[in-house]
Short mmCIF file of N, CA and C and ligand atoms in Angstrom, two decimals:
data_model
loop_
_atom_site.label_atom_id
_atom_site.label_comp_id
_atom_site.label_asym_id
_atom_site.label_seq_id
_atom_site.Cartn_x
_atom_site.Cartn_y
_atom_site.Cartn_z
N MET V 11 -19.86 -0.51 -23.67
CA MET V 11 -20.55 -1.70 -23.38
C MET V 11 -19.62 -2.99 -23.40
N MET V 12 -18.82 -3.37 -24.77
CA MET V 12 -17.85 -4.22 -24.93
C MET V 12 -16.91 -4.21 -23.88
N LEU V 13 -16.44 -3.25 -23.51
CA LEU V 13 -15.35 -3.02 -22.36
C LEU V 13 -16.00 -3.63 -21.16
N LEU V 14 -17.21 -3.18 -20.61
CA LEU V 14 -17.50 -3.81 -19.13
C LEU V 14 -17.78 -5.31 -19.45
N ARG V 15 -18.41 -5.84 -20.64
CA ARG V 15 -18.78 -7.21 -20.80
C ARG V 15 -17.15 -8.12 -20.67
N ALA V 16 -16.11 -7.40 -21.34
CA ALA V 16 -14.89 -8.00 -21.57
C ALA V 16 -14.38 -8.11 -19.89
N ILE V 17 -14.36 -7.20 -19.34
CA ILE V 17 -13.99 -6.95 -17.87
C ILE V 17 -14.55 -8.03 -17.17
N GLU V 18 -16.10 -8.37 -17.08
CA GLU V 18 -16.46 -9.11 -16.50
C GLU V 18 -16.28 -10.34 -16.55
N GLN V 19 -16.07 -11.01 -17.84
CA GLN V 19 -15.71 -12.19 -18.30
C GLN V 19 -14.41 -12.64 -18.07
N THR V 20 -13.39 -11.56 -18.11
CA THR V 20 -11.98 -11.73 -17.68
C THR V 20 -11.76 -11.87 -16.60
N PHE V 21 -12.38 -10.93 -15.45
CA PHE V 21 -11.95 -10.98 -13.91
C PHE V 21 -12.99 -12.00 -13.15
N CYS V 22 -14.24 -12.15 -13.57
CA CYS V 22 -15.19 -13.02 -13.03
C CYS V 22 -14.34 -14.54 -12.57
N LYS V 23 -13.51 -14.82 -13.16
CA LYS V 23 -12.76 -16.14 -13.19
C LYS V 23 -11.89 -16.18 -12.03
N LEU V 24 -11.26 -14.95 -11.79
CA LEU V 24 -10.24 -14.91 -10.70
C LEU V 24 -10.80 -15.16 -9.35
N GLN V 25 -10.07 -15.72 -8.35
CA GLN V 25 -10.32 -15.98 -7.33
C GLN V 25 -9.60 -15.14 -6.14
N GLU V 26 -8.61 -15.59 -6.14
CA GLU V 26 -7.50 -14.69 -5.25
C GLU V 26 -6.17 -14.70 -6.25
N PRO V 27 -6.01 -13.86 -6.94
CA PRO V 27 -5.37 -13.65 -8.29
C PRO V 27 -3.83 -13.04 -7.58
N SER V 28 -2.70 -13.41 -8.01
CA SER V 28 -1.57 -12.64 -7.59
C SER V 28 -1.37 -11.69 -8.59
N LEU V 29 -0.33 -10.39 -8.13
CA LEU V 29 -0.47 -9.46 -9.16
C LEU V 29 -0.01 -9.64 -10.19
N ASP V 30 0.52 -10.82 -10.67
CA ASP V 30 0.98 -11.10 -12.34
C ASP V 30 -0.30 -11.31 -12.83
N GLN V 31 -1.03 -12.29 -12.14
CA GLN V 31 -2.33 -12.61 -12.82
C GLN V 31 -3.03 -11.47 -12.97
N LEU V 32 -3.48 -10.50 -12.27
CA LEU V 32 -4.12 -9.22 -12.53
C LEU V 32 -3.63 -8.71 -13.58
N LYS V 33 -2.32 -8.27 -13.79
CA LYS V 33 -1.64 -7.79 -15.03
C LYS V 33 -1.93 -8.25 -16.06
N ALA V 34 -1.90 -9.75 -16.20
CA ALA V 34 -2.10 -10.68 -17.33
C ALA V 34 -3.51 -10.46 -18.03
N ALA V 35 -4.32 -10.35 -16.75
CA ALA V 35 -5.79 -10.21 -17.00
C ALA V 35 -5.98 -9.02 -17.78
N LEU V 36 -5.73 -7.82 -16.99
CA LEU V 36 -5.94 -6.48 -17.78
C LEU V 36 -5.02 -6.33 -19.26
N GLN V 37 -4.02 -6.85 -19.25
CA GLN V 37 -3.43 -6.78 -20.56
C GLN V 37 -4.08 -7.60 -21.76
N SER V 38 -4.97 -8.73 -21.34
CA SER V 38 -5.72 -9.62 -22.20
C SER V 38 -6.80 -8.59 -22.66
N ILE V 39 -7.23 -7.92 -22.13
CA ILE V 39 -8.35 -6.89 -22.80
C ILE V 39 -7.76 -5.56 -23.27
N ASP V 40 -6.44 -5.18 -23.09
CA ASP V 40 -5.85 -4.20 -23.84
C ASP V 40 -6.57 -3.37 -24.97
N CYS V 41 -7.04 -4.36 -25.93
CA CYS V 41 -7.42 -3.49 -27.00
C CYS V 41 -8.57 -2.81 -27.08
N LEU V 42 -9.43 -3.07 -25.73
CA LEU V 42 -10.58 -2.53 -25.43
C LEU V 42 -10.50 -1.26 -24.37
N LEU V 43 -9.13 -1.05 -23.82
CA LEU V 43 -9.16 -0.01 -22.87
C LEU V 43 -9.30 1.28 -23.37
N HIS V 44 -9.10 1.54 -24.51
CA HIS V 44 -9.46 3.14 -25.24
C HIS V 44 -10.87 3.21 -25.06
N ASN V 45 -11.78 2.61 -24.61
CA ASN V 45 -13.15 2.75 -24.21
C ASN V 45 -12.93 3.45 -22.77
N VAL V 46 -12.09 2.96 -21.91
CA VAL V 46 -12.14 3.53 -20.51
C VAL V 46 -12.53 5.04 -20.38
N PRO V 47 -12.22 6.13 -21.04
CA PRO V 47 -12.51 7.17 -20.86
C PRO V 47 -13.91 7.42 -20.68
N ASP V 48 -14.57 6.56 -21.41
CA ASP V 48 -16.22 6.82 -21.39
C ASP V 48 -16.78 6.73 -20.23
N TYR V 49 -16.04 6.04 -19.07
CA TYR V 49 -16.56 5.74 -17.39
C TYR V 49 -15.86 6.95 -16.79
N LYS V 50 -15.18 7.71 -17.20
CA LYS V 50 -14.56 8.65 -16.33
C LYS V 50 -15.57 9.76 -15.74
N THR V 51 -15.40 9.91 -14.42
CA THR V 51 -16.28 10.83 -13.41
C THR V 51 -15.56 12.11 -13.05
N GLU V 52 -16.17 13.02 -12.74
CA GLU V 52 -15.64 14.28 -12.33
C GLU V 52 -15.29 14.18 -10.92
N PRO V 53 -14.42 14.90 -10.31
CA PRO V 53 -13.89 15.10 -9.06
C PRO V 53 -15.01 15.46 -8.13
N GLN V 54 -15.54 14.89 -6.93
CA GLN V 54 -16.47 15.08 -6.27
C GLN V 54 -15.86 15.46 -4.64
N GLN V 55 -16.07 14.20 -3.67
CA GLN V 55 -15.45 14.77 -2.44
C GLN V 55 -14.01 14.59 -2.26
N LEU V 56 -13.35 13.86 -3.47
CA LEU V 56 -12.27 13.56 -3.82
C LEU V 56 -11.45 14.56 -4.64
N SER V 57 -10.10 14.68 -4.60
CA SER V 57 -9.54 15.83 -5.56
C SER V 57 -9.61 15.14 -7.04
N TYR V 58 -10.02 13.89 -7.27
CA TYR V 58 -9.93 12.91 -8.71
C TYR V 58 -11.19 12.46 -8.58
N GLY V 59 -11.51 12.07 -9.92
CA GLY V 59 -12.90 11.28 -10.46
C GLY V 59 -12.43 9.82 -9.84
N ARG V 60 -13.35 8.92 -9.25
CA ARG V 60 -13.15 7.62 -8.83
C ARG V 60 -14.31 6.77 -9.24
N ASN V 61 -14.43 6.06 -10.27
CA ASN V 61 -15.57 5.11 -10.42
C ASN V 61 -15.72 3.88 -10.58
N VAL V 62 -16.40 2.97 -9.74
CA VAL V 62 -15.91 1.70 -9.68
C VAL V 62 -17.11 0.94 -10.65
N ILE V 63 -16.29 0.36 -11.67
CA ILE V 63 -17.01 -0.02 -13.07
C ILE V 63 -17.31 -1.57 -13.04
N TYR V 64 -16.54 -2.30 -11.98
CA TYR V 64 -16.94 -3.78 -11.59
C TYR V 64 -16.34 -4.09 -10.25
N SER V 65 -17.05 -4.79 -9.52
CA SER V 65 -16.52 -5.28 -8.46
C SER V 65 -17.20 -6.70 -8.03
N THR V 66 -16.40 -7.41 -7.34
CA THR V 66 -16.88 -8.79 -7.06
C THR V 66 -16.11 -8.90 -5.44
N LYS V 67 -16.16 -9.99 -4.65
CA LYS V 67 -15.98 -10.27 -3.40
C LYS V 67 -14.54 -10.26 -3.56
N ASN V 68 -14.00 -10.45 -4.79
CA ASN V 68 -12.28 -10.96 -4.74
C ASN V 68 -11.72 -9.73 -5.37
N LEU V 69 -12.18 -8.94 -6.22
CA LEU V 69 -11.48 -7.64 -6.88
C LEU V 69 -12.26 -6.70 -7.40
N GLU V 70 -11.91 -5.67 -7.35
CA GLU V 70 -12.49 -4.23 -8.06
C GLU V 70 -11.64 -3.64 -9.12
N VAL V 71 -12.44 -3.09 -10.00
CA VAL V 71 -11.87 -2.38 -11.20
C VAL V 71 -12.63 -0.83 -11.11
N ILE V 72 -11.46 -0.11 -11.19
CA ILE V 72 -11.82 1.36 -10.73
C ILE V 72 -11.24 2.49 -11.90
N VAL V 73 -12.07 3.29 -12.57
CA VAL V 73 -11.65 4.26 -13.67
C VAL V 73 -11.22 5.55 -12.50
N ILE V 74 -9.88 6.12 -12.53
CA ILE V 74 -9.66 7.30 -12.02
C ILE V 74 -9.25 8.18 -12.98
N HIS V 75 -9.65 9.63 -12.73
CA HIS V 75 -9.40 10.52 -13.53
C HIS V 75 -8.81 11.70 -12.58
N ILE V 76 -7.67 11.77 -12.83
CA ILE V 76 -6.90 13.11 -12.21
C ILE V 76 -6.84 14.03 -12.93
N PRO V 77 -7.65 15.39 -12.67
CA PRO V 77 -7.84 16.57 -13.48
C PRO V 77 -5.92 17.22 -13.41
N ALA V 78 -5.94 18.00 -14.64
CA ALA V 78 -4.62 18.66 -14.87
C ALA V 78 -4.24 19.32 -13.25
N SER V 79 -3.21 19.20 -12.95
CA SER V 79 -2.59 19.58 -11.68
C SER V 79 -2.96 18.87 -10.40
N GLY V 80 -3.67 18.00 -10.41
CA GLY V 80 -4.51 17.24 -9.42
C GLY V 80 -3.26 16.42 -9.22
N SER V 81 -4.03 15.62 -7.71
CA SER V 81 -3.21 14.54 -7.33
C SER V 81 -4.16 13.85 -6.24
N THR V 82 -3.44 12.55 -6.17
CA THR V 82 -4.18 11.55 -4.88
C THR V 82 -3.56 12.24 -3.56
N ALA V 83 -3.96 11.72 -2.47
CA ALA V 83 -3.22 11.64 -1.30
C ALA V 83 -2.16 10.77 -1.22
N ILE V 84 -1.28 10.76 -0.39
CA ILE V 84 -0.27 9.72 0.01
C ILE V 84 -0.87 8.76 0.68
N HIS V 85 -0.91 7.51 -0.02
CA HIS V 85 -1.86 6.26 0.59
C HIS V 85 -1.20 5.22 0.51
N ASN V 86 -1.76 4.02 1.27
CA ASN V 86 -1.29 2.60 0.91
C ASN V 86 -2.65 2.18 0.35
N HIS V 87 -2.65 0.63 0.31
CA HIS V 87 -3.70 0.08 -0.37
C HIS V 87 -3.96 -1.22 0.66
N GLY V 88 -4.16 -0.90 1.65
CA GLY V 88 -4.86 -1.89 2.71
C GLY V 88 -3.94 -3.36 2.69
N SER V 89 -4.68 -4.13 2.43
CA SER V 89 -4.03 -5.56 2.14
C SER V 89 -4.21 -5.90 0.47
N SER V 90 -4.69 -4.93 0.00
CA SER V 90 -4.88 -5.32 -1.34
C SER V 90 -3.54 -5.08 -2.46
N VAL V 91 -3.39 -5.63 -3.62
CA VAL V 91 -2.58 -5.51 -4.45
C VAL V 91 -3.07 -4.92 -5.78
N GLY V 92 -2.34 -4.13 -6.55
CA GLY V 92 -3.16 -3.67 -7.61
C GLY V 92 -2.38 -3.73 -9.01
N THR V 93 -2.86 -3.52 -10.16
CA THR V 93 -2.35 -3.02 -11.47
C THR V 93 -3.05 -2.04 -12.18
N ALA V 94 -2.31 -1.30 -12.88
CA ALA V 94 -3.39 -0.03 -13.50
C ALA V 94 -2.69 0.04 -14.90
N CYS V 95 -3.34 0.55 -15.91
CA CYS V 95 -2.93 1.04 -16.90
C CYS V 95 -3.29 2.63 -17.30
N LEU V 96 -2.32 3.58 -17.82
CA LEU V 96 -2.65 4.74 -17.78
C LEU V 96 -3.27 4.85 -19.33
N ILE V 97 -4.76 5.31 -19.33
CA ILE V 97 -5.03 5.33 -20.72
C ILE V 97 -4.86 6.80 -21.49
N LYS V 98 -4.95 7.94 -20.95
CA LYS V 98 -4.83 9.40 -21.37
C LYS V 98 -4.05 9.85 -20.51
N GLY V 99 -3.39 10.84 -21.15
CA GLY V 99 -2.59 11.79 -20.36
C GLY V 99 -1.32 11.00 -19.52
N SER V 100 -0.57 11.94 -18.81
CA SER V 100 0.50 11.32 -18.32
C SER V 100 0.58 11.70 -16.54
N LEU V 101 1.43 11.04 -15.95
CA LEU V 101 1.35 10.88 -14.62
C LEU V 101 2.83 10.75 -14.09
N VAL V 102 2.75 11.20 -12.70
CA VAL V 102 3.94 10.78 -11.59
C VAL V 102 3.61 10.09 -10.55
N ASN V 103 4.24 8.95 -10.48
CA ASN V 103 3.87 8.18 -9.36
C ASN V 103 5.18 7.87 -8.23
N THR V 104 4.79 8.90 -7.29
CA THR V 104 6.02 9.02 -6.52
C THR V 104 5.71 7.82 -5.40
N LYS V 105 6.86 7.31 -4.90
CA LYS V 105 7.08 6.06 -3.85
C LYS V 105 7.43 6.54 -2.62
N PHE V 106 6.85 6.09 -1.40
CA PHE V 106 7.40 6.58 -0.09
C PHE V 106 7.83 5.44 0.62
N LEU V 107 8.91 5.84 1.64
CA LEU V 107 8.82 4.82 2.91
C LEU V 107 8.63 5.59 4.12
N LEU V 108 8.54 5.25 5.00
CA LEU V 108 8.09 5.83 6.26
C LEU V 108 9.38 6.11 7.15
N ASP V 109 9.59 7.18 7.77
CA ASP V 109 10.64 7.49 8.59
C ASP V 109 10.13 6.74 10.05
N SER V 110 11.28 7.03 11.05
CA SER V 110 10.85 6.05 12.52
C SER V 110 9.54 7.06 13.03
N GLU V 111 9.27 8.34 12.57
CA GLU V 111 8.11 8.54 13.25
C GLU V 111 6.94 8.15 12.54
N GLY V 112 6.86 7.67 11.65
CA GLY V 112 5.98 7.13 10.59
C GLY V 112 5.26 8.09 9.49
N TYR V 113 6.38 9.21 9.30
CA TYR V 113 6.03 10.22 8.18
C TYR V 113 6.65 9.60 6.88
N PRO V 114 5.76 9.90 5.65
CA PRO V 114 6.57 9.35 4.31
C PRO V 114 7.23 10.52 4.09
N ILE V 115 8.39 9.66 3.64
CA ILE V 115 9.63 10.24 2.74
C ILE V 115 9.72 9.77 1.19
N ALA V 116 9.69 10.55 0.52
CA ALA V 116 9.80 10.30 -1.08
C ALA V 116 10.89 9.47 -1.56
N GLN V 117 11.05 8.59 -2.18
CA GLN V 117 11.68 7.77 -2.57
C GLN V 117 12.28 7.79 -4.23
N ALA V 118 11.30 7.54 -5.03
CA ALA V 118 11.39 8.05 -6.20
C ALA V 118 10.20 8.24 -7.12
N ASP V 119 10.36 9.09 -8.17
CA ASP V 119 9.35 9.29 -9.01
C ASP V 119 9.45 8.48 -10.32
N ASP V 120 8.35 8.03 -10.65
CA ASP V 120 8.29 7.03 -11.91
C ASP V 120 7.34 8.20 -12.45
N PHE V 121 7.76 8.53 -14.17
CA PHE V 121 6.78 9.03 -15.10
C PHE V 121 6.37 7.94 -15.87
N ILE V 122 4.78 8.15 -15.86
CA ILE V 122 4.07 7.16 -16.80
C ILE V 122 3.31 7.74 -17.79
N ARG V 123 3.77 7.57 -18.86
CA ARG V 123 2.70 7.62 -20.14
C ARG V 123 1.83 6.76 -20.53
N ALA V 124 0.75 7.37 -21.44
CA ALA V 124 -0.42 6.81 -21.97
C ALA V 124 -0.13 5.61 -22.35
N GLY V 125 -0.66 4.40 -21.90
CA GLY V 125 -0.48 3.21 -22.59
C GLY V 125 0.50 2.09 -21.72
N GLU V 126 1.07 3.05 -20.88
CA GLU V 126 1.92 1.99 -19.54
C GLU V 126 1.17 1.65 -18.79
N TYR V 127 1.62 0.47 -18.33
CA TYR V 127 1.13 -0.23 -17.14
C TYR V 127 2.06 -0.01 -15.91
N PHE V 128 1.40 0.14 -14.62
CA PHE V 128 2.03 0.00 -13.29
C PHE V 128 1.34 -0.68 -12.31
N GLU V 129 2.26 -0.61 -11.13
CA GLU V 129 1.80 -1.67 -10.18
C GLU V 129 1.75 -1.39 -8.79
N ALA V 130 1.08 -1.68 -8.09
CA ALA V 130 0.79 -1.39 -6.60
C ALA V 130 0.96 -2.71 -5.69
N PRO V 131 2.27 -2.97 -5.46
CA PRO V 131 2.67 -4.03 -4.82
C PRO V 131 2.30 -4.10 -3.24
N ARG V 132 1.85 -5.16 -2.54
CA ARG V 132 1.25 -5.49 -1.18
C ARG V 132 2.29 -4.05 -0.32
N GLU V 133 2.03 -3.13 0.35
CA GLU V 133 2.54 -2.39 1.25
C GLU V 133 3.19 -1.15 0.55
N GLN V 134 3.04 -1.12 -0.73
CA GLN V 134 3.63 0.01 -1.09
C GLN V 134 2.82 1.18 -0.54
N ILE V 135 3.54 2.46 -0.59
CA ILE V 135 2.88 3.94 -0.17
C ILE V 135 3.34 4.49 -1.33
N HIS V 136 2.19 5.31 -2.15
CA HIS V 136 2.50 6.07 -3.00
C HIS V 136 1.69 7.15 -3.30
N GLN V 137 1.71 8.30 -4.27
CA GLN V 137 1.16 9.45 -4.37
C GLN V 137 1.12 9.41 -6.22
N LEU V 138 0.22 9.66 -6.65
CA LEU V 138 -0.28 9.80 -8.13
C LEU V 138 -0.49 11.37 -8.45
N SER V 139 0.40 11.78 -9.12
CA SER V 139 0.06 13.17 -9.42
C SER V 139 0.20 13.62 -10.92
N ASN V 140 -0.50 14.45 -11.46
CA ASN V 140 -0.73 14.88 -12.51
C ASN V 140 -0.18 16.70 -12.88
N PRO V 141 0.84 16.59 -12.80
CA PRO V 141 1.94 18.23 -12.86
C PRO V 141 1.30 18.67 -14.11
N PHE V 142 0.61 17.98 -15.41
CA PHE V 142 0.49 18.55 -16.50
C PHE V 142 -0.57 19.17 -17.07
N HIS V 143 -0.90 19.58 -18.26
CA HIS V 143 -1.92 20.37 -18.83
C HIS V 143 -3.06 19.58 -19.02
N GLU V 144 -3.02 18.03 -19.31
CA GLU V 144 -4.13 17.38 -19.80
C GLU V 144 -4.46 16.35 -18.64
N PRO V 145 -6.11 16.18 -18.66
CA PRO V 145 -6.48 15.17 -17.69
C PRO V 145 -5.79 14.04 -17.89
N ALA V 146 -5.70 13.17 -16.62
CA ALA V 146 -5.14 11.93 -16.73
C ALA V 146 -6.13 10.67 -16.26
N ILE V 147 -6.40 9.97 -17.33
CA ILE V 147 -7.36 8.73 -17.03
C ILE V 147 -6.58 7.42 -16.98
N SER V 148 -6.95 6.59 -15.84
CA SER V 148 -6.24 5.28 -15.88
C SER V 148 -7.56 4.35 -15.25
N VAL V 149 -7.04 3.08 -15.71
CA VAL V 149 -8.22 2.02 -15.01
C VAL V 149 -7.12 1.26 -14.11
N HIS V 150 -7.83 0.79 -12.97
CA HIS V 150 -6.77 -0.04 -11.88
C HIS V 150 -7.89 -0.89 -11.51
N VAL V 151 -7.15 -2.15 -11.12
CA VAL V 151 -7.76 -3.25 -10.55
C VAL V 151 -6.86 -3.64 -9.11
N TYR V 152 -7.79 -3.83 -8.45
CA TYR V 152 -7.38 -4.22 -6.98
C TYR V 152 -7.91 -5.61 -6.37
N SER V 153 -6.90 -6.44 -5.89
CA SER V 153 -7.56 -7.66 -5.27
C SER V 153 -6.95 -7.92 -3.91
N PRO V 154 -7.75 -8.07 -2.70
CA PRO V 154 -9.14 -7.97 -2.73
C PRO V 154 -9.42 -6.24 -2.93
N PRO V 155 -10.98 -6.25 -2.98
CA PRO V 155 -11.33 -4.57 -3.06
C PRO V 155 -10.56 -4.06 -2.08
N LEU V 156 -10.59 -2.90 -2.20
CA LEU V 156 -9.64 -1.86 -1.47
C LEU V 156 -10.71 -1.83 -0.04
N ASP V 157 -9.79 -1.50 0.86
CA ASP V 157 -10.46 -1.85 2.34
C ASP V 157 -9.03 -1.02 3.29
N ASN V 158 -9.72 -0.51 4.09
CA ASN V 158 -8.72 -0.28 5.03
C ASN V 158 -7.55 0.47 4.57
N VAL V 159 -8.05 1.41 3.63
CA VAL V 159 -6.76 2.17 2.85
C VAL V 159 -5.99 3.17 3.81
N LYS V 160 -4.86 3.42 4.27
CA LYS V 160 -4.49 4.34 5.09
C LYS V 160 -3.94 5.42 4.37
N ARG V 161 -4.06 6.83 4.95
CA ARG V 161 -3.48 7.95 4.23
C ARG V 161 -2.55 8.64 5.19
N TYR V 162 -1.34 9.23 4.35
CA TYR V 162 -0.22 9.89 5.15
C TYR V 162 -0.16 11.17 4.87
N LEU V 163 0.08 12.19 6.04
CA LEU V 163 0.73 13.34 5.66
C LEU V 163 1.98 13.51 5.90
N PRO V 164 2.87 14.12 4.93
CA PRO V 164 3.96 14.67 5.33
C PRO V 164 4.17 15.51 6.41
N TYR V 165 5.39 15.36 6.88
CA TYR V 165 5.56 16.04 8.13
C TYR V 165 5.50 17.68 8.23
N SER V 166 6.05 18.06 6.89
CA SER V 166 5.90 19.45 6.55
C SER V 166 4.29 19.75 6.97
N GLU V 167 3.48 19.08 6.48
CA GLU V 167 1.87 19.36 6.66
C GLU V 167 1.36 19.44 8.01
N VAL V 168 2.00 18.69 8.96
CA VAL V 168 1.56 18.64 10.24
C VAL V 168 2.24 19.26 11.10
N LEU V 169 3.43 20.16 10.62
CA LEU V 169 4.26 20.62 11.80
C LEU V 169 3.69 21.78 12.60
N ASP V 170 3.89 22.02 13.49
CA ASP V 170 2.93 22.95 14.20
C ASP V 170 4.28 24.02 14.55
N TYR V 171 4.22 25.20 13.92
CA TYR V 171 5.15 26.06 14.14
C TYR V 171 5.14 26.93 15.31
N VAL V 172 6.13 26.74 16.45
CA VAL V 172 6.28 27.30 17.25
C VAL V 172 7.31 28.58 17.58
N ILE V 173 7.25 29.71 17.46
CA ILE V 173 8.49 30.49 17.35
C ILE V 173 8.55 31.41 18.67
FE1 FE2 M 210 -2.98 3.75 -4.98
#
């Protein structure tokens, strides 16, 4: 409960926060983030658990649970920016650029350990993967709340094989 109260008190003041302001706000409640796993949910329609624990018209706070061997789709964040902290486990954050046909091409993999922060600047296209044996639980803040998020399929998954 202290975590939810701290999130409300910290984030209710932010109107149109920059990425740096979002990150600073999340870091200011760092000492309570060990309670984030209390709010994890199991995957249902998605391949990962997704629990919105606080939302206003300006931003939303989401707990993400990616099970061992799970991953998100390749996606952007619409017109939102985001920051996140990995609370438990490890993740690989793969960033993509689009080729001339609009297919995502992987550019770089970042390895993220528990306790580390990572960011989703505007227009970033990425995928979070958990190729490890432990579940990964993270807390994410997006402003404005996510809307018009786009998913991308790699070319290898949309190929029609004609022989
Ligand atoms: Fe994302």
